Amino acid sequence: MLNTEKTEERKKKILTSIVKTYIETASPVASKMLVSKYRLDFSPATVRNIMAELEDMGYLQHLHTSSGRIPTDKGYRHYVDTIMETQQLTPSEKKKILMKLINAQWEEMENLLESALNVVSNYTNQMSVLVYYRARNIYVEKIDLIYINKLRILFIIVADSGDVVHLFIEDENLPKIDELSKLLNFVNSELKGEALNDIKNKIKKNLISSHNPFYHVFSNLLILLIEALENIEEKAFLYQGTNKITKCPEFNNVSVLHNIIDMLEKEVELVKMLESDFKGSDISIHIGRENPYQCAHNCCIISAQYKLKGRVLGTIGVLGPTRLPYGRTVSVVKYVSEILGQALESALF
Amino acid sequence: MLNTEKTEERKKKILTSIVKTYIETASPVASKMLVSKYRLDFSPATVRNIMAELEDMGYLQHLHTSSGRIPTDKGYRHYVDTIMETQQLTPSEKKKILMKLINAQWEEMENLLESALNVVSNYTNQMSVLVYYRARNIYVEKIDLIYINKLRILFIIVADSGDVVHLFIEDENLPKIDELSKLLNFVNSELKGEALNDIKNKIKKNLISSHNPFYHVFSNLLILLIEALENIEEKAFLYQGTNKITKCPEFNNVSVLHNIIDMLEKEVELVKMLESDFKGSDISIHIGRENPYQCAHNCCIISAQYKLKGRVLGTIGVLGPTRLPYGRTVSVVKYVSEILGQALESALF
DNA sequence: ATTTAGCACTCGTAATAAAAGAGTGCTAAA
DNA sequence: TTTAGCACTCTTTTATTACGAGTGCTAAAT
């Protein structure tokens, strides 16, 4: 019994060392190297035996007969799930991040998001990516309306997140200014706190059935407004630090680089991968072939949702090689996502 | 005399053919190949003699003794300046572009610019790039102000270009709502038509010297407003179609790709190159080493300014290899820049 | 005087071979 | 159960050769 325990201990130690070493060096790890690096009290031959076992179990792989071992996706997965200890940020790092996000002035939502991307990229030394669910997170705080000329007015919707949406409405039969201000009072009292989707539905429904005179008087305008609302982009996808990923030794190959650049340009698959698998957990890690799309089969995506009042506003994370410093990366992504939520919370209302 | 004329004629024909062929095929052009492709009525040997002369003149170069010729930057320059005929867009193409830009609904300036980038990239099959001078092109059409709560108001500036800027102002001693509406009337009548920079200066000056009571009552608020105005991003840099340039055969090399990706990420140099050399002409062409920065020494940048009411709003163009179909590219870039100006003109006021 | 056929020469590319080196897997001894 | 020792495998590097595309030059043809 004691013997198998000892063996398990060793296996774990070897796997951990191989994963860590490979993450550092990006080149296959040899038995002899491990022994000398970690001053192991058993010989390279023993290490080789253990390595062979770990390979049988699917945690390691061989590129060819005489190469050292590298972790498989399953190996990384096991490391992440059961071995890795999250590497906390230092208080000074946390403070710096706080400064950059909480105290920052941001005129537009996008400025704040870019600061966050910047922090993630610099503190993980990986490419950072972000999806922001704009449309679904517009909860009306205030609506205003600017009369521009006889043919054109501008609607402005301030969301509780601090996001500001503006919509030009063009029509030949616009109501007069004083009528418009009645409308404005009405929609402000009627729509405050509601989500964009609910607003659309409510207006549509009331246009058909409501006895409230407003809906009849302004039906033309309201229809145009709904159209404009439909045009708001669902999602925004942002990224920073492309050169971090393109300079990884594992991507040091033209066709692999093309693949990555295509993935970034197409957006769709990458966005889907960023969004998926947050059941329960607040962080999502996709390693290599765990990713549903082929374009990311040699990448790792680590992402966390950031929230405001319990609503998911978006997802921020990194795109890197499977060989990435998981402990550190996870802490940074997690921390920034929390702070991003706080920044939004504290910034406005 | 007649002889030298004939020789000149031939030289021009050979240079043209080499440039065109190399642009098509991306591989060095051989004498024999030219003769058969263009059914020349003289022999490969003669062509070789002419090629040698063109090389002496600096228009062609040799990669090694036994390779065909490729154009030098000087060769492209000569071709562009004196030989190339601009290849007009077909009426149907023009119509399609018009549809995409003039008739398009755009909620935000950036949507329109992205449509333009999309057109340029698709019609030239090159990567498209754009610089938009935001701050310097905010000429006030209308200002509005939303009272959000005791601590916070939102200024909204609608520019004559259709651009909309919003600025949150946070202060503990905000004026009351009715006072604010007085301020609003005042700034609207006072600032309409003025440029952002002038506004800043005017307010600053009047804060110090004016006897107008408004400036004294609202000095606190106005100072915060100026601060917020200073924070507006000078320029926006956008691009589309990265994979168009990364898939060029001449960039089929990891370190060259890194170079390009760095250039896109750093922005600064690329933006400077996009902006420069419009003295007189409405289109700017930078070929290879004509570019002041090393990162673009094997690239060609073709750009045109787009304007509104004679003001330069920004620059749109392509970033490609020096081996690019100049005639076609120039027409597309030029046309889109004109239409973009028209789209802005027709869209708003 | 101009053009061109002919041929030597250059250089890149591909194929092949050989040698070196790193690292494993297995066997047999400790 | 561990490990020393060694054969074996596979990559990487270097050298060699052969091939071919294309030029440059010379001498002949127009």
PDB file of N, CA and C in Angstrom, chain A residues 105 107-108 110-111 134 141-142 144-149 152 154 156 158 162 164 166-168 170 228 231 233 239-243 246-247 252-254 257-258 261-262 265 346-349, chain B residues 105 107-108 110-111 134 141-142 144-149 152 154 156 158 162 164 166-168 170 228 231 233 239-243 246-247 252-254 257-258 261-262 265 346-349:
ATOM      1  N   GLN A 105     -10.570  57.742 -15.944  1.00  0.00           N
ATOM      2  CA  GLN A 105     -11.633  58.493 -16.612  1.00  0.00           C
ATOM      3  C   GLN A 105     -11.963  57.748 -17.884  1.00  0.00           C
ATOM      4  N   GLU A 107     -14.559  58.172 -21.204  1.00  0.00           N
ATOM      5  CA  GLU A 107     -15.656  58.900 -21.845  1.00  0.00           C
ATOM      6  C   GLU A 107     -16.629  57.912 -22.474  1.00  0.00           C
ATOM      7  N   GLU A 108     -16.079  56.874 -23.042  1.00  0.00           N
ATOM      8  CA  GLU A 108     -16.934  55.891 -23.702  1.00  0.00           C
ATOM      9  C   GLU A 108     -16.607  54.526 -23.124  1.00  0.00           C
ATOM     10  N   GLU A 110     -15.988  51.917 -24.520  1.00  0.00           N
ATOM     11  CA  GLU A 110     -14.890  51.228 -25.185  1.00  0.00           C
ATOM     12  C   GLU A 110     -13.524  51.590 -24.591  1.00  0.00           C
ATOM     13  N   ASN A 111     -13.382  52.804 -24.111  1.00  0.00           N
ATOM     14  CA  ASN A 111     -12.116  53.196 -23.493  1.00  0.00           C
ATOM     15  C   ASN A 111     -11.813  52.333 -22.283  1.00  0.00           C
ATOM     16  N   ARG A 134     -23.489  44.244 -26.034  1.00  0.00           N
ATOM     17  CA  ARG A 134     -24.002  45.594 -25.893  1.00  0.00           C
ATOM     18  C   ARG A 134     -25.526  45.611 -25.800  1.00  0.00           C
ATOM     19  N   GLU A 141     -31.503  54.092 -18.262  1.00  0.00           N
ATOM     20  CA  GLU A 141     -31.392  54.950 -17.100  1.00  0.00           C
ATOM     21  C   GLU A 141     -32.093  56.275 -17.414  1.00  0.00           C
ATOM     22  N   LYS A 142     -31.896  56.721 -18.621  1.00  0.00           N
ATOM     23  CA  LYS A 142     -32.435  58.014 -19.023  1.00  0.00           C
ATOM     24  C   LYS A 142     -32.496  58.067 -20.551  1.00  0.00           C
ATOM     25  N   ASP A 144     -33.005  60.769 -23.826  1.00  0.00           N
ATOM     26  CA  ASP A 144     -33.137  62.164 -24.231  1.00  0.00           C
ATOM     27  C   ASP A 144     -33.271  62.222 -25.736  1.00  0.00           C
ATOM     28  N   LEU A 145     -33.573  63.388 -26.184  1.00  0.00           N
ATOM     29  CA  LEU A 145     -33.953  63.533 -27.578  1.00  0.00           C
ATOM     30  C   LEU A 145     -33.492  64.904 -28.015  1.00  0.00           C
ATOM     31  N   ILE A 146     -32.751  64.961 -29.068  1.00  0.00           N
ATOM     32  CA  ILE A 146     -32.287  66.250 -29.569  1.00  0.00           C
ATOM     33  C   ILE A 146     -32.959  66.529 -30.910  1.00  0.00           C
ATOM     34  N   TYR A 147     -33.599  67.679 -30.973  1.00  0.00           N
ATOM     35  CA  TYR A 147     -34.228  68.097 -32.217  1.00  0.00           C
ATOM     36  C   TYR A 147     -33.142  68.731 -33.073  1.00  0.00           C
ATOM     37  N   ILE A 148     -32.869  68.116 -34.192  1.00  0.00           N
ATOM     38  CA  ILE A 148     -31.774  68.644 -35.003  1.00  0.00           C
ATOM     39  C   ILE A 148     -32.292  69.543 -36.110  1.00  0.00           C
ATOM     40  N   ASN A 149     -33.214  69.069 -36.873  1.00  0.00           N
ATOM     41  CA  ASN A 149     -33.925  69.947 -37.803  1.00  0.00           C
ATOM     42  C   ASN A 149     -35.268  69.305 -38.143  1.00  0.00           C
ATOM     43  N   ARG A 152     -35.012  65.564 -38.801  1.00  0.00           N
ATOM     44  CA  ARG A 152     -34.105  64.661 -38.107  1.00  0.00           C
ATOM     45  C   ARG A 152     -34.053  64.930 -36.614  1.00  0.00           C
ATOM     46  N   LEU A 154     -32.398  63.158 -32.840  1.00  0.00           N
ATOM     47  CA  LEU A 154     -31.433  62.212 -32.301  1.00  0.00           C
ATOM     48  C   LEU A 154     -31.924  61.718 -30.951  1.00  0.00           C
ATOM     49  N   ILE A 156     -31.178  59.649 -27.550  1.00  0.00           N
ATOM     50  CA  ILE A 156     -30.021  59.245 -26.773  1.00  0.00           C
ATOM     51  C   ILE A 156     -30.476  58.403 -25.602  1.00  0.00           C
ATOM     52  N   VAL A 158     -29.206  56.519 -22.283  1.00  0.00           N
ATOM     53  CA  VAL A 158     -28.118  56.270 -21.334  1.00  0.00           C
ATOM     54  C   VAL A 158     -28.462  54.995 -20.581  1.00  0.00           C
ATOM     55  N   GLY A 162     -23.554  52.908 -17.975  1.00  0.00           N
ATOM     56  CA  GLY A 162     -22.751  54.032 -18.408  1.00  0.00           C
ATOM     57  C   GLY A 162     -22.578  54.064 -19.918  1.00  0.00           C
ATOM     58  N   VAL A 164     -23.674  54.704 -23.617  1.00  0.00           N
ATOM     59  CA  VAL A 164     -24.562  55.695 -24.220  1.00  0.00           C
ATOM     60  C   VAL A 164     -24.820  55.312 -25.671  1.00  0.00           C
ATOM     61  N   HIS A 166     -26.741  56.336 -29.278  1.00  0.00           N
ATOM     62  CA  HIS A 166     -27.485  57.392 -29.959  1.00  0.00           C
ATOM     63  C   HIS A 166     -28.033  56.898 -31.289  1.00  0.00           C
ATOM     64  N   LEU A 167     -29.217  57.372 -31.588  1.00  0.00           N
ATOM     65  CA  LEU A 167     -29.939  56.889 -32.765  1.00  0.00           C
ATOM     66  C   LEU A 167     -30.505  58.079 -33.532  1.00  0.00           C
ATOM     67  N   PHE A 168     -30.086  58.230 -34.758  1.00  0.00           N
ATOM     68  CA  PHE A 168     -30.697  59.268 -35.588  1.00  0.00           C
ATOM     69  C   PHE A 168     -31.992  58.734 -36.175  1.00  0.00           C
ATOM     70  N   GLU A 170     -34.903  59.767 -39.005  1.00  0.00           N
ATOM     71  CA  GLU A 170     -35.131  60.685 -40.101  1.00  0.00           C
ATOM     72  C   GLU A 170     -36.546  60.452 -40.611  1.00  0.00           C
ATOM     73  N   ALA A 228     -34.466  51.477 -35.594  1.00  0.00           N
ATOM     74  CA  ALA A 228     -33.112  51.911 -35.237  1.00  0.00           C
ATOM     75  C   ALA A 228     -32.557  51.054 -34.103  1.00  0.00           C
ATOM     76  N   ASN A 231     -31.073  47.893 -35.100  1.00  0.00           N
ATOM     77  CA  ASN A 231     -29.770  48.000 -35.770  1.00  0.00           C
ATOM     78  C   ASN A 231     -28.573  48.036 -34.837  1.00  0.00           C
ATOM     79  N   GLU A 233     -25.666  47.002 -32.725  1.00  0.00           N
ATOM     80  CA  GLU A 233     -24.844  45.791 -32.777  1.00  0.00           C
ATOM     81  C   GLU A 233     -25.035  44.965 -31.508  1.00  0.00           C
ATOM     82  N   TYR A 239      -9.756  43.144 -29.181  1.00  0.00           N
ATOM     83  CA  TYR A 239      -8.576  42.415 -28.734  1.00  0.00           C
ATOM     84  C   TYR A 239      -7.360  43.322 -28.709  1.00  0.00           C
ATOM     85  N   GLN A 240      -6.326  42.841 -28.062  1.00  0.00           N
ATOM     86  CA  GLN A 240      -5.074  43.596 -27.976  1.00  0.00           C
ATOM     87  C   GLN A 240      -3.898  42.632 -27.832  1.00  0.00           C
ATOM     88  N   GLY A 241      -2.765  43.048 -28.334  1.00  0.00           N
ATOM     89  CA  GLY A 241      -1.558  42.244 -28.142  1.00  0.00           C
ATOM     90  C   GLY A 241      -1.426  41.076 -29.102  1.00  0.00           C
ATOM     91  N   THR A 242      -1.845  41.266 -30.327  1.00  0.00           N
ATOM     92  CA  THR A 242      -1.712  40.185 -31.312  1.00  0.00           C
ATOM     93  C   THR A 242      -0.294  39.654 -31.374  1.00  0.00           C
ATOM     94  N   ASN A 243       0.662  40.550 -31.285  1.00  0.00           N
ATOM     95  CA  ASN A 243       2.046  40.094 -31.424  1.00  0.00           C
ATOM     96  C   ASN A 243       2.471  39.143 -30.308  1.00  0.00           C
ATOM     97  N   THR A 246       1.439  35.804 -31.821  1.00  0.00           N
ATOM     98  CA  THR A 246       2.117  35.445 -33.070  1.00  0.00           C
ATOM     99  C   THR A 246       3.600  35.174 -32.845  1.00  0.00           C
ATOM    100  N   LYS A 247       4.128  35.632 -31.728  1.00  0.00           N
ATOM    101  CA  LYS A 247       5.547  35.399 -31.477  1.00  0.00           C
ATOM    102  C   LYS A 247       5.829  34.164 -30.637  1.00  0.00           C
ATOM    103  N   ASN A 252       5.483  29.521 -34.757  1.00  0.00           N
ATOM    104  CA  ASN A 252       6.541  30.074 -35.596  1.00  0.00           C
ATOM    105  C   ASN A 252       6.544  29.422 -36.971  1.00  0.00           C
ATOM    106  N   ASN A 253       5.432  29.614 -37.670  1.00  0.00           N
ATOM    107  CA  ASN A 253       5.231  28.879 -38.912  1.00  0.00           C
ATOM    108  C   ASN A 253       4.132  29.603 -39.683  1.00  0.00           C
ATOM    109  N   VAL A 254       4.408  29.837 -40.941  1.00  0.00           N
ATOM    110  CA  VAL A 254       3.530  30.725 -41.698  1.00  0.00           C
ATOM    111  C   VAL A 254       2.072  30.262 -41.722  1.00  0.00           C
ATOM    112  N   LEU A 257       0.335  30.829 -38.499  1.00  0.00           N
ATOM    113  CA  LEU A 257       0.058  32.258 -38.309  1.00  0.00           C
ATOM    114  C   LEU A 257      -1.167  32.688 -39.119  1.00  0.00           C
ATOM    115  N   HIS A 258      -1.237  32.224 -40.353  1.00  0.00           N
ATOM    116  CA  HIS A 258      -2.426  32.534 -41.162  1.00  0.00           C
ATOM    117  C   HIS A 258      -3.685  32.088 -40.441  1.00  0.00           C
ATOM    118  N   ILE A 261      -4.513  34.497 -37.657  1.00  0.00           N
ATOM    119  CA  ILE A 261      -4.994  35.778 -38.160  1.00  0.00           C
ATOM    120  C   ILE A 261      -6.408  35.636 -38.718  1.00  0.00           C
ATOM    121  N   ASP A 262      -6.658  34.535 -39.399  1.00  0.00           N
ATOM    122  CA  ASP A 262      -8.014  34.292 -39.901  1.00  0.00           C
ATOM    123  C   ASP A 262      -9.008  34.195 -38.759  1.00  0.00           C
ATOM    124  N   GLU A 265      -9.830  37.513 -37.517  1.00  0.00           N
ATOM    125  CA  GLU A 265     -10.587  38.338 -38.453  1.00  0.00           C
ATOM    126  C   GLU A 265     -12.028  37.862 -38.602  1.00  0.00           C
ATOM    127  N   SER A 346     -19.080  51.276  -9.678  1.00  0.00           N
ATOM    128  CA  SER A 346     -18.747  52.491  -8.933  1.00  0.00           C
ATOM    129  C   SER A 346     -18.822  53.721  -9.815  1.00  0.00           C
ATOM    130  N   ALA A 347     -18.720  53.510 -11.111  1.00  0.00           N
ATOM    131  CA  ALA A 347     -18.568  54.668 -11.977  1.00  0.00           C
ATOM    132  C   ALA A 347     -19.838  55.492 -12.074  1.00  0.00           C
ATOM    133  N   LEU A 348     -20.993  54.809 -12.010  1.00  0.00           N
ATOM    134  CA  LEU A 348     -22.154  55.597 -12.379  1.00  0.00           C
ATOM    135  C   LEU A 348     -23.225  55.844 -11.337  1.00  0.00           C
ATOM    136  N   PHE A 349     -24.133  54.975 -11.223  1.00  0.00           N
ATOM    137  CA  PHE A 349     -25.379  55.417 -10.574  1.00  0.00           C
ATOM    138  C   PHE A 349     -25.593  54.846  -9.176  1.00  0.00           C
TER     139      PHE A 349
ATOM    140  N   GLN B 105     -27.633  52.888 -43.718  1.00  0.00           N
ATOM    141  CA  GLN B 105     -27.982  53.448 -42.417  1.00  0.00           C
ATOM    142  C   GLN B 105     -26.748  53.352 -41.539  1.00  0.00           C
ATOM    143  N   GLU B 107     -25.605  54.227 -37.579  1.00  0.00           N
ATOM    144  CA  GLU B 107     -25.953  54.800 -36.288  1.00  0.00           C
ATOM    145  C   GLU B 107     -24.763  55.584 -35.761  1.00  0.00           C
ATOM    146  N   GLU B 108     -23.594  55.044 -35.968  1.00  0.00           N
ATOM    147  CA  GLU B 108     -22.413  55.718 -35.463  1.00  0.00           C
ATOM    148  C   GLU B 108     -21.439  55.901 -36.619  1.00  0.00           C
ATOM    149  N   GLU B 110     -18.495  55.236 -36.833  1.00  0.00           N
ATOM    150  CA  GLU B 110     -17.614  54.107 -37.064  1.00  0.00           C
ATOM    151  C   GLU B 110     -18.227  53.057 -38.004  1.00  0.00           C
ATOM    152  N   ASN B 111     -19.542  52.922 -37.947  1.00  0.00           N
ATOM    153  CA  ASN B 111     -20.194  51.964 -38.855  1.00  0.00           C
ATOM    154  C   ASN B 111     -19.964  52.338 -40.306  1.00  0.00           C
ATOM    155  N   ARG B 134     -10.751  62.676 -35.400  1.00  0.00           N
ATOM    156  CA  ARG B 134     -12.006  62.968 -34.728  1.00  0.00           C
ATOM    157  C   ARG B 134     -12.029  64.374 -34.137  1.00  0.00           C
ATOM    158  N   GLU B 141     -22.836  71.292 -34.105  1.00  0.00           N
ATOM    159  CA  GLU B 141     -24.129  71.511 -34.727  1.00  0.00           C
ATOM    160  C   GLU B 141     -25.163  71.772 -33.624  1.00  0.00           C
ATOM    161  N   LYS B 142     -25.019  71.021 -32.555  1.00  0.00           N
ATOM    162  CA  LYS B 142     -26.001  71.108 -31.471  1.00  0.00           C
ATOM    163  C   LYS B 142     -25.367  70.541 -30.199  1.00  0.00           C
ATOM    164  N   ASP B 144     -26.370  69.225 -26.277  1.00  0.00           N
ATOM    165  CA  ASP B 144     -27.444  68.929 -25.332  1.00  0.00           C
ATOM    166  C   ASP B 144     -26.833  68.422 -24.042  1.00  0.00           C
ATOM    167  N   LEU B 145     -27.663  68.321 -23.061  1.00  0.00           N
ATOM    168  CA  LEU B 145     -27.167  68.064 -21.726  1.00  0.00           C
ATOM    169  C   LEU B 145     -28.228  67.222 -21.030  1.00  0.00           C
ATOM    170  N   ILE B 146     -27.823  66.111 -20.483  1.00  0.00           N
ATOM    171  CA  ILE B 146     -28.774  65.260 -19.766  1.00  0.00           C
ATOM    172  C   ILE B 146     -28.414  65.277 -18.292  1.00  0.00           C
ATOM    173  N   TYR B 147     -29.406  65.603 -17.514  1.00  0.00           N
ATOM    174  CA  TYR B 147     -29.217  65.596 -16.070  1.00  0.00           C
ATOM    175  C   TYR B 147     -29.430  64.173 -15.594  1.00  0.00           C
ATOM    176  N   ILE B 148     -28.406  63.573 -15.063  1.00  0.00           N
ATOM    177  CA  ILE B 148     -28.540  62.169 -14.690  1.00  0.00           C
ATOM    178  C   ILE B 148     -28.837  62.025 -13.212  1.00  0.00           C
ATOM    179  N   ASN B 149     -28.057  62.641 -12.383  1.00  0.00           N
ATOM    180  CA  ASN B 149     -28.411  62.735 -10.965  1.00  0.00           C
ATOM    181  C   ASN B 149     -27.665  63.919 -10.360  1.00  0.00           C
ATOM    182  N   ARG B 152     -24.041  64.097 -11.464  1.00  0.00           N
ATOM    183  CA  ARG B 152     -23.555  63.724 -12.779  1.00  0.00           C
ATOM    184  C   ARG B 152     -24.457  64.246 -13.892  1.00  0.00           C
ATOM    185  N   LEU B 154     -24.548  64.590 -18.372  1.00  0.00           N
ATOM    186  CA  LEU B 154     -23.954  64.102 -19.613  1.00  0.00           C
ATOM    187  C   LEU B 154     -24.091  65.184 -20.667  1.00  0.00           C
ATOM    188  N   ILE B 156     -23.759  66.257 -24.549  1.00  0.00           N
ATOM    189  CA  ILE B 156     -23.766  65.605 -25.850  1.00  0.00           C
ATOM    190  C   ILE B 156     -23.514  66.641 -26.912  1.00  0.00           C
ATOM    191  N   VAL B 158     -23.317  67.176 -30.901  1.00  0.00           N
ATOM    192  CA  VAL B 158     -23.530  66.629 -32.240  1.00  0.00           C
ATOM    193  C   VAL B 158     -22.712  67.464 -33.201  1.00  0.00           C
ATOM    194  N   GLY B 162     -22.084  64.479 -38.306  1.00  0.00           N
ATOM    195  CA  GLY B 162     -22.934  63.389 -37.863  1.00  0.00           C
ATOM    196  C   GLY B 162     -22.305  62.618 -36.716  1.00  0.00           C
ATOM    197  N   VAL B 164     -21.207  61.997 -33.015  1.00  0.00           N
ATOM    198  CA  VAL B 164     -21.808  62.381 -31.740  1.00  0.00           C
ATOM    199  C   VAL B 164     -20.824  62.081 -30.612  1.00  0.00           C
ATOM    200  N   HIS B 166     -20.104  62.168 -26.460  1.00  0.00           N
ATOM    201  CA  HIS B 166     -20.737  62.385 -25.164  1.00  0.00           C
ATOM    202  C   HIS B 166     -19.703  62.416 -24.061  1.00  0.00           C
ATOM    203  N   LEU B 167     -19.975  63.263 -23.102  1.00  0.00           N
ATOM    204  CA  LEU B 167     -19.018  63.518 -22.038  1.00  0.00           C
ATOM    205  C   LEU B 167     -19.727  63.517 -20.700  1.00  0.00           C
ATOM    206  N   PHE B 168     -19.336  62.611 -19.824  1.00  0.00           N
ATOM    207  CA  PHE B 168     -19.884  62.648 -18.480  1.00  0.00           C
ATOM    208  C   PHE B 168     -19.119  63.661 -17.652  1.00  0.00           C
ATOM    209  N   GLU B 170     -18.737  64.940 -13.696  1.00  0.00           N
ATOM    210  CA  GLU B 170     -19.075  64.538 -12.333  1.00  0.00           C
ATOM    211  C   GLU B 170     -18.608  65.634 -11.389  1.00  0.00           C
ATOM    212  N   ALA B 228     -12.808  67.373 -19.955  1.00  0.00           N
ATOM    213  CA  ALA B 228     -13.376  66.230 -20.671  1.00  0.00           C
ATOM    214  C   ALA B 228     -13.117  66.342 -22.169  1.00  0.00           C
ATOM    215  N   ASN B 231      -9.872  65.165 -23.299  1.00  0.00           N
ATOM    216  CA  ASN B 231      -9.694  63.709 -23.302  1.00  0.00           C
ATOM    217  C   ASN B 231     -10.181  63.009 -24.569  1.00  0.00           C
ATOM    218  N   GLU B 233     -10.236  61.427 -27.970  1.00  0.00           N
ATOM    219  CA  GLU B 233      -9.156  60.873 -28.785  1.00  0.00           C
ATOM    220  C   GLU B 233      -8.963  61.707 -30.048  1.00  0.00           C
ATOM    221  N   TYR B 239      -8.732  49.274 -39.402  1.00  0.00           N
ATOM    222  CA  TYR B 239      -8.317  48.520 -40.583  1.00  0.00           C
ATOM    223  C   TYR B 239      -9.164  47.285 -40.782  1.00  0.00           C
ATOM    224  N   GLN B 240      -9.050  46.716 -41.935  1.00  0.00           N
ATOM    225  CA  GLN B 240      -9.794  45.504 -42.256  1.00  0.00           C
ATOM    226  C   GLN B 240      -9.024  44.682 -43.276  1.00  0.00           C
ATOM    227  N   GLY B 241      -9.201  43.379 -43.223  1.00  0.00           N
ATOM    228  CA  GLY B 241      -8.606  42.513 -44.244  1.00  0.00           C
ATOM    229  C   GLY B 241      -7.139  42.205 -44.011  1.00  0.00           C
ATOM    230  N   THR B 242      -6.758  42.055 -42.758  1.00  0.00           N
ATOM    231  CA  THR B 242      -5.359  41.722 -42.462  1.00  0.00           C
ATOM    232  C   THR B 242      -4.893  40.506 -43.255  1.00  0.00           C
ATOM    233  N   ASN B 243      -5.772  39.538 -43.382  1.00  0.00           N
ATOM    234  CA  ASN B 243      -5.338  38.311 -44.075  1.00  0.00           C
ATOM    235  C   ASN B 243      -5.000  38.556 -45.545  1.00  0.00           C
ATOM    236  N   THR B 246      -1.292  39.425 -45.228  1.00  0.00           N
ATOM    237  CA  THR B 246      -0.458  38.359 -44.677  1.00  0.00           C
ATOM    238  C   THR B 246      -0.363  37.174 -45.626  1.00  0.00           C
ATOM    239  N   LYS B 247      -1.288  37.081 -46.562  1.00  0.00           N
ATOM    240  CA  LYS B 247      -1.231  35.945 -47.481  1.00  0.00           C
ATOM    241  C   LYS B 247      -0.499  36.254 -48.787  1.00  0.00           C
ATOM    242  N   ASN B 252       5.511  35.664 -47.219  1.00  0.00           N
ATOM    243  CA  ASN B 252       5.344  34.284 -46.786  1.00  0.00           C
ATOM    244  C   ASN B 252       6.545  33.825 -45.955  1.00  0.00           C
ATOM    245  N   ASN B 253       6.696  34.477 -44.818  1.00  0.00           N
ATOM    246  CA  ASN B 253       7.915  34.305 -44.037  1.00  0.00           C
ATOM    247  C   ASN B 253       7.635  34.854 -42.651  1.00  0.00           C
ATOM    248  N   VAL B 254       7.984  34.052 -41.662  1.00  0.00           N
ATOM    249  CA  VAL B 254       7.547  34.380 -40.309  1.00  0.00           C
ATOM    250  C   VAL B 254       8.010  35.757 -39.844  1.00  0.00           C
ATOM    251  N   LEU B 257       6.133  38.534 -41.425  1.00  0.00           N
ATOM    252  CA  LEU B 257       4.781  38.620 -40.865  1.00  0.00           C
ATOM    253  C   LEU B 257       4.789  39.323 -39.507  1.00  0.00           C
ATOM    254  N   HIS B 258       5.761  38.961 -38.674  1.00  0.00           N
ATOM    255  CA  HIS B 258       5.873  39.642 -37.379  1.00  0.00           C
ATOM    256  C   HIS B 258       5.993  41.140 -37.586  1.00  0.00           C
ATOM    257  N   ILE B 261       2.626  42.609 -38.452  1.00  0.00           N
ATOM    258  CA  ILE B 261       1.706  42.615 -37.313  1.00  0.00           C
ATOM    259  C   ILE B 261       2.120  43.677 -36.300  1.00  0.00           C
ATOM    260  N   ASP B 262       3.416  43.809 -36.088  1.00  0.00           N
ATOM    261  CA  ASP B 262       3.896  44.866 -35.192  1.00  0.00           C
ATOM    262  C   ASP B 262       3.505  46.241 -35.713  1.00  0.00           C
ATOM    263  N   GLU B 265      -0.001  46.919 -34.982  1.00  0.00           N
ATOM    264  CA  GLU B 265      -0.304  47.067 -33.571  1.00  0.00           C
ATOM    265  C   GLU B 265       0.229  48.387 -33.010  1.00  0.00           C
ATOM    266  N   SER B 346     -24.342  64.185 -47.582  1.00  0.00           N
ATOM    267  CA  SER B 346     -25.771  63.969 -47.825  1.00  0.00           C
ATOM    268  C   SER B 346     -26.485  63.468 -46.586  1.00  0.00           C
ATOM    269  N   ALA B 347     -25.715  62.888 -45.677  1.00  0.00           N
ATOM    270  CA  ALA B 347     -26.392  62.199 -44.581  1.00  0.00           C
ATOM    271  C   ALA B 347     -27.057  63.144 -43.601  1.00  0.00           C
ATOM    272  N   LEU B 348     -26.441  64.312 -43.411  1.00  0.00           N
ATOM    273  CA  LEU B 348     -26.975  65.045 -42.284  1.00  0.00           C
ATOM    274  C   LEU B 348     -27.664  66.375 -42.527  1.00  0.00           C
ATOM    275  N   PHE B 349     -26.916  67.404 -42.582  1.00  0.00           N
ATOM    276  CA  PHE B 349     -27.603  68.682 -42.358  1.00  0.00           C
ATOM    277  C   PHE B 349     -27.738  69.512 -43.624  1.00  0.00           C
TER     278      PHE B 349
END
